[in-house]
């Protein structure tokens, strides 16, 4: 079972099945239990592709990803999806109530748990303003929600399972700084390992370390101060 939330990438490369070209190239890094790692890099750098290897949406073409010291293949997909809260870059809601969408995959969720997850994801107030509040139908046949609102419902869906590893793919891009800060403060109380892809240096700086990707490669990993000293590209991003 996944109880600690450590992640190790060991010489990992990945190409999409229909393609020859590696979009993740020889990546090595380790994330300690409870550590927060931000992943930054320009569009197309391979950030989402790297993320997708952890809940096994894809498998590496080379190398090995381990969680809590065991290769991912040692875990059932149910175990991985239960312990890893993965919020995709463009989250999908299915047709159903807000409650159904947050509790999805957690059959026994209580109203209190659903509301707490929504509050922590900073979406509770928005839900309360909808016509039928938590019973409002969303998804294809439901009310229209903004991209940022869908992202936060998707974050609530991840939080309600109390994941050991939380992965946010640019999930706070649509939030204003104050709301994002409250969201990240709330996530801190979950004491999970967090991997967060972000475009914002201020968000990256909240993490323990930052991983900089470029053209599929890991260019640098370290604290903000370390990267300022070691990476010209990082300095360029910070100055821009
Ligand atoms: N790619 C692909 N097939 C897919 C998805 C992506 O061939 N189904 C390619 C496009 C890019 C490379 O993989 O050349 C990396 O794409 P990512 O989505 O991993 O890149 P990022 O997440 O870093 O980019 P963004 O910041 O735009 O989300
Ligand atoms: Mg992406």
CSV table of N, CA and C and ligand atoms in Angstrom, one decimal, residues 42-49 89 169-170 197 199, ligand 2:
chain,number,residue,atom,x,y,z
A,42,UNK,N,8.5,25.7,-20.3
A,42,UNK,CA,7.7,26.4,-21.3
A,42,UNK,C,6.7,25.4,-21.9
A,43,UNK,N,5.7,25.9,-22.6
A,43,UNK,CA,4.7,25.0,-23.2
A,43,UNK,C,5.3,24.0,-24.1
A,44,UNK,N,4.9,22.8,-24.0
A,44,UNK,CA,5.4,21.7,-24.8
A,44,UNK,C,6.7,21.1,-24.2
A,45,UNK,N,7.1,21.5,-23.0
A,45,UNK,CA,8.4,21.0,-22.4
A,45,UNK,C,8.2,19.5,-22.0
A,46,UNK,N,7.0,19.1,-21.8
A,46,UNK,CA,6.8,17.7,-21.4
A,46,UNK,C,6.3,17.5,-20.0
A,47,UNK,N,5.8,18.6,-19.4
A,47,UNK,CA,5.4,18.6,-18.0
A,47,UNK,C,4.2,17.7,-17.8
A,48,UNK,N,3.2,17.8,-18.6
A,48,UNK,CA,2.0,17.0,-18.5
A,48,UNK,C,2.3,15.5,-18.8
A,49,UNK,N,3.2,15.3,-19.8
A,49,UNK,CA,3.6,13.9,-20.1
A,49,UNK,C,4.3,13.3,-18.9
A,89,UNK,N,-5.0,18.8,-16.5
A,89,UNK,CA,-4.9,20.2,-17.0
A,89,UNK,C,-6.3,20.7,-17.5
A,169,UNK,N,-2.1,19.8,-12.3
A,169,UNK,CA,-1.5,20.2,-13.6
A,169,UNK,C,-2.0,21.6,-13.9
A,170,UNK,N,-1.3,22.6,-13.5
A,170,UNK,CA,-1.7,24.0,-13.8
A,170,UNK,C,-3.1,24.3,-13.3
A,197,UNK,N,2.4,21.5,-11.3
A,197,UNK,CA,2.8,22.2,-12.5
A,197,UNK,C,2.3,23.6,-12.5
A,199,UNK,N,2.8,27.9,-14.0
A,199,UNK,CA,3.5,28.9,-14.9
A,199,UNK,C,4.0,30.1,-14.0
B,2,LIG,MG1,0.6,20.5,-19.9
